[in-house]
Coordinates of C-alpha atoms in Angstrom, one line a residue:
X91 CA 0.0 0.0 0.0
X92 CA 1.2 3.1 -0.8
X93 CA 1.7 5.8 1.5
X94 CA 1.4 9.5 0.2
X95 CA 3.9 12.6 1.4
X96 CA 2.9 15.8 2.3
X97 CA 6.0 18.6 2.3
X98 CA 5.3 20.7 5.6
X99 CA 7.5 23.3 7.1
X100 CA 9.4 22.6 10.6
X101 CA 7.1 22.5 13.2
X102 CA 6.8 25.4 15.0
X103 CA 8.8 24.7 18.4
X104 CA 11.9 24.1 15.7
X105 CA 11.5 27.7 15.0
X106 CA 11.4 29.1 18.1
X107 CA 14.2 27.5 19.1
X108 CA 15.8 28.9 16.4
X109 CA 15.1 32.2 17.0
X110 CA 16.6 32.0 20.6
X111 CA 19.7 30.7 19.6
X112 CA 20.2 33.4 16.9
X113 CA 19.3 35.4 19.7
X114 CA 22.0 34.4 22.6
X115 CA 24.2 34.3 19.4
X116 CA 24.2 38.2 18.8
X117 CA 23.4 39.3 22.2
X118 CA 20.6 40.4 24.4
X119 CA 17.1 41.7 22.0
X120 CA 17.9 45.6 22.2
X121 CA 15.3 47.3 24.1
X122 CA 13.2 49.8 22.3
X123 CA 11.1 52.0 24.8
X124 CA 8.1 52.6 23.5
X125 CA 7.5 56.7 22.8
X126 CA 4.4 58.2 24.0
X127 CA 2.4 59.9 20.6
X128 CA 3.5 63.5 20.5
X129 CA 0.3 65.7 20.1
X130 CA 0.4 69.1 18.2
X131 CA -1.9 71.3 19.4
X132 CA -2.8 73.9 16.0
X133 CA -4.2 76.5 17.3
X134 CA -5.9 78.7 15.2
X135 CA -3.1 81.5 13.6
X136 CA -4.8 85.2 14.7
X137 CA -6.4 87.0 12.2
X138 CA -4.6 90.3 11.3
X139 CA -6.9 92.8 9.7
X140 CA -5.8 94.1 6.6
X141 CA -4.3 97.8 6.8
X142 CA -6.9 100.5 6.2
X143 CA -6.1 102.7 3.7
X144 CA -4.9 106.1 5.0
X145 CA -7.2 109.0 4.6
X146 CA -6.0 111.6 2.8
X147 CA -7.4 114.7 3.6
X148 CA -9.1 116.8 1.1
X149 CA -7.4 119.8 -0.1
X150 CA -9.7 122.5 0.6
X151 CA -11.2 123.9 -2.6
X152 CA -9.5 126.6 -4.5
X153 CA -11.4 129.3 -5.8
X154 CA -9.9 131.7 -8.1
X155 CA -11.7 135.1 -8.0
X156 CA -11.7 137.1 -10.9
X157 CA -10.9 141.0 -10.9
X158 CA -14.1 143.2 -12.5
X159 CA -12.5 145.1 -15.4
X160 CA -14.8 148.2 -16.7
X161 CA -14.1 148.2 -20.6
X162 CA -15.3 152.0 -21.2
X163 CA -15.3 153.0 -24.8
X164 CA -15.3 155.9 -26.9
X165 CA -17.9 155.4 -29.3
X166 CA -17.2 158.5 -31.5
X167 CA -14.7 156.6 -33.5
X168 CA -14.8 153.2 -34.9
X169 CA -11.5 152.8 -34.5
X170 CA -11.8 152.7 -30.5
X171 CA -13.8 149.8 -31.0
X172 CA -12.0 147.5 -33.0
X173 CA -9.4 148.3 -30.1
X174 CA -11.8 147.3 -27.3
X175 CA -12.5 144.3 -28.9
X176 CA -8.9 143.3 -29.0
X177 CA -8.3 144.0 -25.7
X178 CA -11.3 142.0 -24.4
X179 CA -10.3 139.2 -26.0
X180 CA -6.6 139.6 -24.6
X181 CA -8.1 139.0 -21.0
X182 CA -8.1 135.6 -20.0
X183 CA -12.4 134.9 -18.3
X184 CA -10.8 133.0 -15.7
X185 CA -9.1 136.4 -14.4
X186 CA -11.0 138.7 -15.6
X187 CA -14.7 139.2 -15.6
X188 CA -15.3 142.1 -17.8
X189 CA -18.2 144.6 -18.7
X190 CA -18.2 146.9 -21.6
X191 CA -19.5 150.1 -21.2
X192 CA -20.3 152.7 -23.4
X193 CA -18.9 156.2 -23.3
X194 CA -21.6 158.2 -22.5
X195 CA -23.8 155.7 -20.4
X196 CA -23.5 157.6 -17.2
X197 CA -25.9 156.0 -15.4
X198 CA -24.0 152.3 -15.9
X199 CA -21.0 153.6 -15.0
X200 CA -21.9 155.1 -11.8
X201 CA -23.9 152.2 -10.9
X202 CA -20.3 150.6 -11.0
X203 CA -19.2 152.9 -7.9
X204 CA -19.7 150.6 -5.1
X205 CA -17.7 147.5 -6.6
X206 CA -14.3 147.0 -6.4
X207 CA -13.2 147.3 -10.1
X208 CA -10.3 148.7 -12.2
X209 CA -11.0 150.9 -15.6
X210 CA -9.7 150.4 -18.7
X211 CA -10.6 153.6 -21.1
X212 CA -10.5 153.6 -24.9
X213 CA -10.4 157.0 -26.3
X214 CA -10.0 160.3 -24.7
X215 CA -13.7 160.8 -24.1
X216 CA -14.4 157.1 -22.2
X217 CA -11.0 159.1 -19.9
X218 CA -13.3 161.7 -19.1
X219 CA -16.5 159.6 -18.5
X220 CA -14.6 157.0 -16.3
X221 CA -12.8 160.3 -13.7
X222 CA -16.5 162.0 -13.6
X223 CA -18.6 158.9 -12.7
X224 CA -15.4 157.0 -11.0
X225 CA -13.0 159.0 -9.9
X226 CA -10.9 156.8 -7.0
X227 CA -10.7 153.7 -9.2
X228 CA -7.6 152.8 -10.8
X229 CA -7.6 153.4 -14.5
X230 CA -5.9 152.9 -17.7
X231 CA -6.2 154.2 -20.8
X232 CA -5.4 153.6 -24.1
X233 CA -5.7 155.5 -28.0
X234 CA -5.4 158.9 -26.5
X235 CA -2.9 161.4 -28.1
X236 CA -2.7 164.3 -25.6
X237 CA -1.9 162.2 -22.9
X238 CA -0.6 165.0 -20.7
X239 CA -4.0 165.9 -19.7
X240 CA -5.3 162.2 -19.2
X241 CA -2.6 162.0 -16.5
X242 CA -4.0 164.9 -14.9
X243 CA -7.2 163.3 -14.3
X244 CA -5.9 161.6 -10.9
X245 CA -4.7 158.9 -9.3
X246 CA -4.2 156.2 -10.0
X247 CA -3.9 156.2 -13.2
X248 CA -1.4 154.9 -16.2
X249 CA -1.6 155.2 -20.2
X250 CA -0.4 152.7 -23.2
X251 CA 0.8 154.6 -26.1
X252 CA -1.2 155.4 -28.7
X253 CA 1.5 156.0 -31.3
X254 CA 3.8 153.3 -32.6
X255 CA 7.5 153.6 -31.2
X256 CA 9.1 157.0 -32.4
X257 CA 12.6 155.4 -32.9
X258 CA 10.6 152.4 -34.9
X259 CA 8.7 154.8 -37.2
X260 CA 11.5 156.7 -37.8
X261 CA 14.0 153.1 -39.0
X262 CA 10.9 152.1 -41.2
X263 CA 11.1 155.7 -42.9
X264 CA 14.9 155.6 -43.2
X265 CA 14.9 152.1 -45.0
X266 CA 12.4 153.5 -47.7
X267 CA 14.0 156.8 -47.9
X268 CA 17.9 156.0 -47.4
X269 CA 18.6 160.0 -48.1
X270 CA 16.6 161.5 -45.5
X271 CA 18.5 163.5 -43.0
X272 CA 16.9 166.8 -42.3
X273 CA 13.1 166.2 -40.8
X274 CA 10.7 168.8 -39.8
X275 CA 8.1 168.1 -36.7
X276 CA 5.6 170.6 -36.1
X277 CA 3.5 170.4 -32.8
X278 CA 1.2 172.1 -30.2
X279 CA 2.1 172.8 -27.1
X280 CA 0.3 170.1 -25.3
X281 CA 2.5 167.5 -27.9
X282 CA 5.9 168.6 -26.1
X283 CA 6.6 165.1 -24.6
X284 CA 6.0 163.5 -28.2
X285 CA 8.4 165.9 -29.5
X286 CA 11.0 165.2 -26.8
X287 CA 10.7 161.3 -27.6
X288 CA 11.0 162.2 -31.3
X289 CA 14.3 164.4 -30.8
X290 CA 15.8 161.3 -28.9
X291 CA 14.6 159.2 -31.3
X292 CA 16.5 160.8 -33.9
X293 CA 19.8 161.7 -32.0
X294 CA 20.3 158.2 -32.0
X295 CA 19.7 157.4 -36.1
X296 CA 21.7 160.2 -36.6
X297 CA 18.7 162.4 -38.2
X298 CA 18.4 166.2 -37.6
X299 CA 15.0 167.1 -36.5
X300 CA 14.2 170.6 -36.9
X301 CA 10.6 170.9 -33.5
X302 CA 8.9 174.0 -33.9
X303 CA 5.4 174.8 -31.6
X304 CA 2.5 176.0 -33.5
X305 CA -0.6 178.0 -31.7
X306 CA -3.1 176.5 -34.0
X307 CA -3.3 174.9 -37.5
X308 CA -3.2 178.0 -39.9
X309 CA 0.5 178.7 -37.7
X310 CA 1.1 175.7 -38.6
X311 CA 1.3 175.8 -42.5
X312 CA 3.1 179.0 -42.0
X313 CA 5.8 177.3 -40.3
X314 CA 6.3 174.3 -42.6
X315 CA 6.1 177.3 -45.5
X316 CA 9.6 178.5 -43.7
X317 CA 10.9 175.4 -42.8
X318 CA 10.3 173.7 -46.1
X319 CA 13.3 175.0 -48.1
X320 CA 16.1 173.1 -45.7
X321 CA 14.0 169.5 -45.0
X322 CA 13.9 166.1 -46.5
X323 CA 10.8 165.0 -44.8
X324 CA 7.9 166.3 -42.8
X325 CA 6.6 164.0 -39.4
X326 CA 3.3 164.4 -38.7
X327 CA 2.0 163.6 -35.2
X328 CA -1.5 163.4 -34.2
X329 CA -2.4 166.9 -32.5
X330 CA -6.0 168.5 -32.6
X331 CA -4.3 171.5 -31.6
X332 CA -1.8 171.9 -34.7
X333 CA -4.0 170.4 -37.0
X334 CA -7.1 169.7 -39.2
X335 CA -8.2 168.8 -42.1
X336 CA -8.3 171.5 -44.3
X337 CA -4.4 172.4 -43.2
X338 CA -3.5 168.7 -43.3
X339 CA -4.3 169.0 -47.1
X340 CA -2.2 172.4 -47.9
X341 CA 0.6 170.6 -46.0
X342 CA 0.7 167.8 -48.5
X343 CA 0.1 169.6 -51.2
X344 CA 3.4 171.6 -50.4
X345 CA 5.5 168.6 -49.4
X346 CA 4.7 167.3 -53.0
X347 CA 5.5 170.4 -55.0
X348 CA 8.8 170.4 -53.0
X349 CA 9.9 166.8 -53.4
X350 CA 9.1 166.6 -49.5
X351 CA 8.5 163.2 -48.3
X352 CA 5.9 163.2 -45.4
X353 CA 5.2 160.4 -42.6
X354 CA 1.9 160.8 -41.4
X355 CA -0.1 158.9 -38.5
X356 CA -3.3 158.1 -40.7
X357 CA -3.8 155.7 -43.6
X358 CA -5.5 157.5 -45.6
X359 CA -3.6 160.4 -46.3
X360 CA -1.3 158.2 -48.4
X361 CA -4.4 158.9 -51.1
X362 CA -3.9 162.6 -50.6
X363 CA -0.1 162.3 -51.5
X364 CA 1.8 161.1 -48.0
X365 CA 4.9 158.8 -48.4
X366 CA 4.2 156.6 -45.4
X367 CA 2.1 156.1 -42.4
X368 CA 2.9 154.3 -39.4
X369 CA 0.1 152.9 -36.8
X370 CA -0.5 150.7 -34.2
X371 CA -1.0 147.0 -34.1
X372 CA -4.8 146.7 -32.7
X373 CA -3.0 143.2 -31.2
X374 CA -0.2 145.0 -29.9
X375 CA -1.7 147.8 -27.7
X376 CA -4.5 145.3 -26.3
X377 CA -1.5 142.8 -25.2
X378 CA 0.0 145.9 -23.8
X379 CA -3.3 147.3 -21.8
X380 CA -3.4 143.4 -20.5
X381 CA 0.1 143.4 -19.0
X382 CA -0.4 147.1 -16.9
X383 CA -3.8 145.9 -15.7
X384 CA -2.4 142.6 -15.0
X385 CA 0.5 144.5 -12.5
X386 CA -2.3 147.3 -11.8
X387 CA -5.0 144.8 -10.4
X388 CA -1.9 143.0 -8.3
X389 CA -0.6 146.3 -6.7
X390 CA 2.9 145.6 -8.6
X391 CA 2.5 149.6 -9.4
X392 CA 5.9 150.7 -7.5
X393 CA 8.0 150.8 -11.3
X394 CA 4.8 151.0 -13.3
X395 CA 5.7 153.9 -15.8
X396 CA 3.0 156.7 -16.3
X397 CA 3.4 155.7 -20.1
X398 CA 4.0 152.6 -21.5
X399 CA 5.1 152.1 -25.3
X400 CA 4.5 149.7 -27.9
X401 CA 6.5 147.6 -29.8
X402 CA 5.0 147.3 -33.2
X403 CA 4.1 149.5 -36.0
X404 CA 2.0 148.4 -39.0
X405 CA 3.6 151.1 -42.0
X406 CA 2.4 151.2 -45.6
X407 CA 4.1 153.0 -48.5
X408 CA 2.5 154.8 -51.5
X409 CA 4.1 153.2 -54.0
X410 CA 3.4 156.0 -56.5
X411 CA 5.2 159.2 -54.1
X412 CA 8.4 156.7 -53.7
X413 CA 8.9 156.7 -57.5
X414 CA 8.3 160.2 -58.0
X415 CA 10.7 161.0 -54.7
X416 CA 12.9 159.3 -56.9
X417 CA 12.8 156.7 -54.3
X418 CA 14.4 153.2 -54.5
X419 CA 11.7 150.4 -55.5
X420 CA 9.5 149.5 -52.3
X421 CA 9.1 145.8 -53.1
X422 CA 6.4 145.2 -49.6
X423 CA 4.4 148.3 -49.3
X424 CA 3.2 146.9 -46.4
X425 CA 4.7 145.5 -43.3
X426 CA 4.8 144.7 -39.6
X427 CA 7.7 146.2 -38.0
X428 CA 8.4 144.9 -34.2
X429 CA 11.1 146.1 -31.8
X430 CA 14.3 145.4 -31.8
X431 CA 13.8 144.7 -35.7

């Protein structure tokens, strides 16, 4: 009979015994304590509130006042308005608030009284309105001549030249004319500082001016009569007193039968035979009023001249009188000159 094997492993006494001897063959089993579990307590991380932002304060608001300008014109010639017009435009609205007022509207001007305001006259009648209806407010005028008797209104009060720079007028004349060199000025009384301006004017181009002072315009032609054998040119000046015109045409006539070439303040006398004229620059006296009102209306009035000048002079040439003058050829008959050109 056949017996049947079944492989088993050693029992398991055989392997316990084994294990001690491998045991007392490497020494005593090494003793591992056993380690209590190590707790972590998380507590919860503190909350840090974000940063506010800071506060800036508000600037306080600015506000920019504006200075009341009275714009007073002189309606009696056109002229004086084209001017106003300029300068109203050369004020800036966010420092300046500005009314235009006529001449003869008494009743808005002296309503005008209690405010604080500054003047700004065109002509030599919106002069006369501004002192009567507001006589302690500072004022300053432009396009009148006579000045000397605007000044005397009262303080405070400054002008702007109405003419062109004397020196200027007189370089423009000397380009178109290269032979001038004997000039005769004839003026009233009242036109003394013009003629004192001129005479420096001319020391320094090296031109001799011959002044003489008339009474009234029939002296006048009288003294240009004398004077006209021994000149090159005759300068006229604005001046109600010394002229009109009736005289202004007897002068011209004169200067052209004599070969006399004549610089004259008005355009249109170049029709009635004048060589040249020399005016201001409508943009040029309004940017002028702007910068005195602009010191006037801060109190920076310490250096303020009573008079300030211009520094451009719009000239024109009668093409026609330069030839027969025997003139050189004008090429621009009309030009823009500006200081120092």
């Amino acid at each position: 009979m056949g017996h049947a094997y079944r492989r088993v492993g050693p029992p398991a006494a055989v392997v316990i015994f084994l294990l001690l001897a491998g045991c007392a063959a490497t020494g005593p089993p090494a003793v591992v304590p056993e380690l209590e579990p190590i707790v972590v307590e998380t507590a919860p991380l503190p909350v840090v509130p974000s940063p506010k932002p800071a506060v800036r304060p508000t600037p306080p608001r600015q506000t920019t006042s504006r200075a009341d300008i009275a714009l007073v014109v002189d309606t009696s010639t056109p002229a004086h308005a084209a001017v106003a017009d300029e300068i109203a435009a050369a004020l800036p609205p966010r420092t300046y608030r500005v009314e235009r007022v006529a001449a003869t509207a008494k009743p808005e001007l002296e309503a005008l009284r209690a405010r604080r305001i500054t003047v700004i006259a065109v002509g030599p009648e919106a002069v006369q309105a501004s002192r009567a209806a507001l006589p302690d407010k500072p004022l300053v005028f432009c396009q009148v001549p006579s000045y000397a008797d605007a000044l005397k209104a009262g303080a405070p009060i400054w002008g702007v030249q109405t003419l062109p720079p004397l020196d200027l007028q007189l370089k423009s004349w000397q380009a178109v004319d290269p032979s001038l060199r004997t000039i005769a000025l004839i003026v009233s009384a009242a036109g003394a500082p013009l003629a004192e301006e001129a005479r420096r004017a001319a020391s320094s181009l090296a031109a001799d001016l011959l002044v003489e002072t008339s009474a009234s315009d029939r002296e006048t032609l009288y003294l240009f009569r004398r004077l006209s054998a021994g000149v090159d040119g005759l300068w006229l000046l604005p001046d109600n007193a010394a002229l009109s015109p009736p005289v202004l045409r007897e002068l011209l006539t004169v200067a052209s039968t004599r070969s006399i070439g004549v610089l004259t303040f008005n355009e249109a006398l170049l029709s009635r035979g004048a060589l040249m004229t020399a005016t201001a620059v409508p943009a040029d006296v309004a940017a002028t009023v702007a910068r005195v009102v602009e010191r006037v209306v801060a109190g920076r009035t310490a250096d303020l001249p009573a008079m300030t000048p211009l520094s451009a002079a719009a000239l024109a040439v009668n093409v026609d009188v330069a030839m027969a003058l025997g003139l050189p050829p004008v090429a621009v008959p009309r030009w823009v000159a500006r200081e120092p050109d």
